[in-house]
Coordinates of C-alpha atoms and ligand atoms in Angstrom, one line a residue:
X1 CA -16.1 17.8 -18.8
X2 CA -13.9 20.8 -18.6
X3 CA -12.7 21.9 -15.2
X4 CA -10.3 24.1 -13.4
X5 CA -7.4 22.5 -11.5
X6 CA -5.8 23.9 -8.4
X7 CA -2.8 22.3 -6.6
X8 CA -2.4 22.1 -2.9
X9 CA 0.3 24.4 -1.4
X10 CA 2.5 23.9 1.6
X11 CA 3.2 26.9 3.8
X12 CA 6.9 27.5 4.5
X13 CA 5.8 30.4 6.7
X14 CA 2.5 29.6 8.3
X15 CA -0.9 31.3 8.5
X16 CA -2.5 30.6 11.9
X17 CA -5.1 33.1 13.0
X18 CA -7.7 35.5 11.5
X19 CA -8.1 39.2 12.3
X20 CA -11.4 39.1 10.5
X21 CA -13.2 35.8 10.2
X22 CA -15.7 37.0 7.7
X23 CA -13.0 37.7 5.0
X24 CA -10.3 35.4 6.3
X25 CA -7.9 38.3 6.9
X26 CA -4.8 36.8 8.5
X27 CA -2.7 37.9 11.4
X28 CA 0.5 37.2 9.5
X29 CA 2.0 37.2 6.0
X30 CA 2.7 33.7 4.9
X31 CA 4.9 32.1 2.2
X32 CA 4.2 28.8 0.4
X33 CA 5.2 26.5 -2.3
X34 CA 2.7 24.9 -4.6
X35 CA 2.9 21.1 -4.9
X36 CA 2.3 19.2 -8.1
X37 CA 1.1 15.8 -6.9
X38 CA -2.1 16.7 -4.9
X39 CA -4.8 18.7 -6.5
X40 CA -8.5 19.3 -7.0
X41 CA -10.4 19.6 -10.3
X42 CA -13.7 21.4 -10.3
X43 CA -16.5 22.1 -12.8
X44 CA -19.2 24.6 -12.2
X45 CA -22.4 24.7 -14.4
X46 CA -24.8 27.6 -13.9
X47 CA -28.4 26.3 -14.1
X48 CA -31.3 28.8 -13.9
X49 CA -33.8 26.1 -13.2
X50 CA -32.2 25.0 -9.9
X51 CA -33.7 26.1 -6.6
X52 CA -30.6 25.3 -4.6
X53 CA -26.9 24.5 -5.3
X54 CA -25.9 20.9 -5.9
X55 CA -22.4 19.8 -5.0
X56 CA -20.8 16.5 -6.1
X57 CA -17.5 15.6 -4.5
X58 CA -15.6 12.5 -5.6
X59 CA -18.8 11.0 -7.0
X60 CA -21.1 11.6 -4.0
X61 CA -23.6 14.4 -3.4
X62 CA -22.3 16.6 -0.5
X63 CA -24.5 17.2 2.5
X64 CA -24.0 18.6 6.0
X65 CA -21.2 21.0 7.0
X66 CA -19.0 20.4 3.9
X67 CA -22.0 21.3 1.7
X68 CA -22.7 24.4 3.8
X69 CA -19.2 25.6 3.4
X70 CA -19.2 25.3 -0.4
X71 CA -22.6 27.0 -0.6
X72 CA -21.4 29.8 1.6
X73 CA -18.6 30.5 -0.8
X74 CA -20.9 30.3 -3.8
X75 CA -23.3 32.7 -2.1
X76 CA -20.3 35.1 -1.4
X77 CA -19.3 34.9 -5.0
X78 CA -22.9 35.5 -6.2
X79 CA -23.1 38.6 -4.1
X80 CA -19.6 39.7 -5.3
X81 CA -20.6 39.4 -9.0
X82 CA -24.2 40.4 -8.5
X83 CA -25.6 37.1 -9.8
X84 CA -28.5 35.0 -8.6
X85 CA -28.4 31.6 -10.4
X86 CA -27.7 28.4 -8.5
X87 CA -25.2 25.9 -9.9
X88 CA -24.0 22.3 -10.1
X89 CA -20.5 21.9 -8.8
X90 CA -18.6 18.7 -9.7
X91 CA -15.3 18.2 -7.9
X92 CA -12.7 15.5 -7.7
X93 CA -9.9 15.5 -5.2
X94 CA -6.7 13.6 -5.2
X95 CA -5.7 14.9 -1.8
X96 CA -5.5 13.2 1.6
X97 CA -8.6 15.1 2.7
X98 CA -8.4 16.4 6.2
X99 CA -5.3 14.5 7.1
X100 CA -3.5 17.8 7.7
X101 CA -2.7 18.4 4.0
X102 CA -4.3 21.6 2.8
X103 CA -7.2 20.1 0.8
X104 CA -9.3 23.2 1.5
X105 CA -6.7 25.3 -0.3
X106 CA -6.9 23.4 -3.6
X107 CA -10.7 22.9 -3.2
X108 CA -11.6 26.5 -2.7
X109 CA -9.0 27.8 -5.3
X110 CA -10.5 25.4 -7.9
X111 CA -14.1 26.3 -7.0
X112 CA -13.4 30.0 -7.3
X113 CA -11.7 29.7 -10.6
X114 CA -14.4 27.4 -12.0
X115 CA -17.2 29.7 -10.8
X116 CA -15.5 32.8 -12.4
X117 CA -15.1 30.8 -15.6
X118 CA -18.7 29.6 -15.6
X119 CA -20.1 33.1 -15.3
X120 CA -17.6 34.4 -17.9
X121 CA -16.2 37.1 -15.6
X122 CA -12.9 38.8 -16.5
X123 CA -10.8 38.6 -13.3
X124 CA -7.0 38.8 -13.0
X125 CA -5.0 36.5 -10.7
X126 CA -4.7 39.0 -8.0
X127 CA -8.5 39.4 -7.8
X128 CA -8.9 35.7 -8.1
X129 CA -6.7 35.2 -5.1
X130 CA -8.7 37.8 -3.1
X131 CA -12.0 36.0 -3.9
X132 CA -10.5 32.5 -3.2
X133 CA -9.5 33.9 0.3
X134 CA -13.1 34.5 1.1
X135 CA -13.7 30.7 0.8
X136 CA -10.6 29.6 2.7
X137 CA -7.5 31.4 3.7
X138 CA -4.9 29.1 2.3
X139 CA -6.8 28.9 -1.0
X140 CA -5.6 32.4 -1.8
X141 CA -2.0 31.0 -2.3
X142 CA -3.1 28.0 -4.5
X143 CA -4.2 30.4 -7.3
X144 CA -0.5 30.7 -8.2
X145 CA 2.2 28.2 -8.9
X146 CA 5.8 28.1 -7.6
X147 CA 6.7 30.1 -4.6
X148 CA 4.0 32.4 -3.3
X149 CA 3.6 35.2 -0.8
X150 CA 0.2 36.0 0.8
X151 CA 0.4 39.6 1.9
X152 CA -1.6 39.8 5.1
X153 CA -3.0 43.3 4.3
X154 CA -5.5 45.1 6.3
X155 CA -8.7 44.8 4.3
X156 CA -10.1 42.8 1.4
X157 CA -8.3 44.8 -1.3
X158 CA -4.8 44.6 0.4
X159 CA -4.9 40.9 1.4
X160 CA -3.9 38.9 -1.7
X161 CA -1.3 36.3 -2.9
X162 CA 1.5 37.0 -5.4
X163 CA 3.8 34.7 -7.2
X164 CA 7.5 35.3 -6.2
X165 CA 10.0 35.6 -9.1
X166 CA 11.7 32.4 -8.1
X167 CA 12.5 29.4 -10.3
X168 CA 13.8 26.4 -8.3
X169 CA 12.9 23.2 -10.1
X170 CA 15.1 21.1 -7.9
X171 CA 13.0 21.9 -4.7
X172 CA 11.1 18.8 -3.4
X173 CA 8.4 18.2 -0.8
X174 CA 8.2 14.7 0.7
X175 CA 4.7 14.1 2.0
X176 CA 4.8 11.6 4.8
X177 CA 1.8 9.6 5.7
X178 CA 2.3 9.2 9.5
X179 CA -1.4 9.0 10.3
X180 CA -4.0 9.3 7.5
X181 CA -7.0 9.6 9.9
X182 CA -9.2 12.6 9.9
X183 CA -7.9 15.3 12.2
X184 CA -9.9 16.1 15.3
X185 CA -10.1 19.9 15.3
X186 CA -10.3 21.7 12.0
X187 CA -7.8 24.5 11.3
X188 CA -10.7 27.0 11.3
X189 CA -11.7 26.1 14.9
X190 CA -8.1 25.5 16.0
X191 CA -7.0 29.0 15.0
X192 CA -9.8 30.6 17.0
X193 CA -9.1 28.5 20.1
X194 CA -5.4 29.5 19.8
X195 CA -6.2 33.3 19.6
X196 CA -8.5 33.0 22.6
X197 CA -6.3 30.8 24.8
X198 CA -2.6 31.2 23.9
X199 CA -1.0 33.9 26.2
X200 CA 1.8 34.6 23.8
X201 CA -0.2 34.8 20.6
X202 CA 0.7 38.5 20.0
X203 CA 4.4 37.7 20.4
X204 CA 4.0 34.8 18.0
X205 CA 2.5 37.1 15.4
X206 CA 5.5 39.4 15.6
X207 CA 8.0 36.6 15.5
X208 CA 6.3 35.1 12.5
X209 CA 6.2 38.3 10.5
X210 CA 9.9 38.8 11.3
X211 CA 10.6 35.7 9.2
X212 CA 9.1 36.9 6.0
X213 CA 12.0 39.0 4.6
X214 CA 14.7 36.4 5.5
X215 CA 12.6 33.6 4.0
X216 CA 12.1 35.4 0.7
X217 CA 15.8 36.3 0.6
X218 CA 16.8 32.6 1.2
X219 CA 14.4 31.4 -1.5
X220 CA 15.7 33.9 -4.0
X221 CA 19.3 32.6 -3.3
X222 CA 18.2 28.9 -3.4
X223 CA 19.7 28.4 0.1
X224 CA 18.1 25.2 1.1
X225 CA 19.6 25.2 4.6
X226 CA 18.3 28.7 5.5
X227 CA 14.9 28.0 3.9
X228 CA 14.6 24.8 5.8
X229 CA 15.7 26.3 9.1
X230 CA 13.3 29.2 8.8
X231 CA 10.4 26.8 7.8
X232 CA 11.1 24.6 10.8
X233 CA 11.1 27.7 13.1
X234 CA 7.8 28.9 11.6
X235 CA 6.1 25.5 12.1
X236 CA 7.5 25.2 15.7
X237 CA 6.4 28.7 16.6
X238 CA 2.9 27.8 15.4
X239 CA 3.0 24.6 17.4
X240 CA 4.1 26.4 20.5
X241 CA 1.0 28.6 20.5
X242 CA -1.2 25.6 19.6
X243 CA 0.2 23.8 22.7
X244 CA -0.3 26.9 24.9
X245 CA -4.0 26.7 23.8
X246 CA -4.2 23.0 24.6
X247 CA -4.1 21.8 21.0
X248 CA -1.8 18.9 20.1
X249 CA -1.9 17.7 16.5
X250 CA 1.2 15.5 16.6
X251 CA 1.3 11.9 17.6
X252 CA 4.3 10.2 19.2
X253 CA 5.2 8.9 15.7
X254 CA 5.4 12.5 14.4
X255 CA 7.9 13.4 17.1
X256 CA 9.9 10.2 16.4
X257 CA 10.2 11.0 12.7
X258 CA 11.3 14.6 13.6
X259 CA 14.1 13.1 15.6
X260 CA 15.1 10.9 12.6
X261 CA 15.2 14.0 10.3
X262 CA 17.5 15.8 12.7
X263 CA 19.7 12.8 12.9
X264 CA 19.8 12.4 9.1
X265 CA 20.9 16.0 8.9
X266 CA 23.6 15.8 11.5
X267 CA 25.0 12.3 10.8
X268 CA 24.7 12.2 7.0
X269 CA 25.0 15.9 6.3
X270 CA 21.9 15.9 4.1
X271 CA 19.9 19.1 3.9
X272 CA 16.4 17.8 4.8
X273 CA 14.0 19.8 6.9
X274 CA 10.4 19.3 8.1
X275 CA 7.3 21.3 8.3
X276 CA 3.7 20.4 9.3
X277 CA 0.2 21.8 9.3
X278 CA -2.7 21.1 11.7
X279 CA -2.2 17.4 11.6
X280 CA 0.2 14.6 12.5
X281 CA 2.0 14.3 9.1
X282 CA 5.3 15.9 8.2
X283 CA 6.3 17.4 4.9
X284 CA 10.0 17.2 4.3
X285 CA 11.8 19.8 2.4
X286 CA 14.9 19.0 0.4
X287 CA 16.4 19.0 -3.1
X288 CA 15.9 16.5 -5.9
X289 CA 19.5 15.0 -5.6
X290 CA 18.9 14.0 -1.9
X291 CA 15.4 12.4 -2.3
X292 CA 16.6 8.8 -2.8
X293 CA 19.0 8.8 0.1
X294 CA 16.4 10.4 2.5
X295 CA 13.8 7.7 1.5
X296 CA 16.4 5.0 2.1
X297 CA 17.1 6.4 5.6
X298 CA 13.4 6.4 6.4
X299 CA 12.4 2.9 5.3
X300 CA 9.4 2.7 7.6
X301 CA 7.8 6.0 6.6
X302 CA 5.3 6.1 3.8
X303 CA 6.4 9.0 1.5
X304 CA 5.0 10.6 -1.6
X305 CA 7.4 12.9 -3.5
X306 CA 6.3 16.2 -5.0
X307 CA 7.9 18.8 -7.2
X308 CA 6.9 22.4 -7.5
X309 CA 3.5 22.8 -9.2
X310 CA 1.8 25.4 -11.3
X311 CA -1.1 27.7 -10.6
X312 CA -4.7 27.4 -11.7
X313 CA -5.0 25.6 -15.0
X314 CA -7.6 24.0 -17.4
X315 CA -8.1 20.3 -17.0
X316 CA -10.5 17.5 -18.0
X317 CA -12.7 15.9 -15.4
Ligands
LIG1 C1 -1.1 27.3 6.3 N1 -2.9 26.1 7.6 O1 -0.5 28.4 6.3 C2 -1.7 27.0 7.7 C3 -0.7 26.2 8.5 C4 -2.8 25.0 8.5 C5 -1.6 25.2 9.3 O2 -4.0 27.5 6.2 O3 -10.3 28.8 8.0 O4 -8.0 25.7 5.8 O5 -10.3 28.0 5.6 O6 -8.9 30.0 6.3 O7 -6.8 27.8 5.1 C6 -5.2 25.7 7.0 O8 -6.3 26.6 7.3 O9 -8.3 27.7 7.1 C7 -4.0 26.5 6.9 P1 -9.5 28.7 6.7 P2 -7.4 26.9 6.2 O10 -1.2 26.6 5.4

């Protein structure tokens, strides 16, 4: 069965908060790198005989909240393209779903691309990223490969992702599996709680947006130390407002591994940095030539190494 493949992406500058929940309009511009090891493949078949959508995920028919979220995005796309027919969605994930790795990014990017393909609409990548955003914010960035900026914009038209003109094949992401259990509070809910409860949320937004130009500049120059330092700052700024709102996604083990990363950097002079999403697992940022040494220095941490991945592509399912 033919399908569309979308890879997960890791935000080097984080998106954490919506100005408009209906269209996932973010409070900040974010920058990401697309990973090549975790991805979703999705097929969509339009079926005029169906009276409701059918969604198969990893061999099981979806029900409940997950089903509702997929159907909401399908309904949004039907409205957008002025279509009526229901469809069968078949999707396979090879992502640590809901462990804090952005499975919704690859899922909604693949679903968007597969639906557009199924109805035969002619849509360019910019528009595809706008439509993917309506399903899940981070999905807007997974349309593209490489290093990507999601311009926050001020409405549907101006909020889209764009691939940056950066080739950096030596860049590596090391996905640690510190705690693979399902996270307690989804990002969607966590963001809302943060906006409502964190007193310094507005300051956070300004500090976050101030990092965009320096991050893009450092990526352009392949300066791993600057990229790593800014990525850590972005993640820690996000964590500070989460904590202000009473949200803690880290475990003691997360903090212990962060200390190890800092010590590897200072003692061994290895450029390795960390980032994290709304979960306990860290993603380490380094270069190809340092991967073996980093893994040797973290013998107790389960790690999966990823290079830089491509954008939406055709794949067999
Ligand atoms: C990011 N995260 O920039 C941030 C950092 C998690 C922490 O985007 O509600 O699943 O679907 O727009 O995209 C995860 O949030 O949230 C996310 P919705 P999403 O990668």
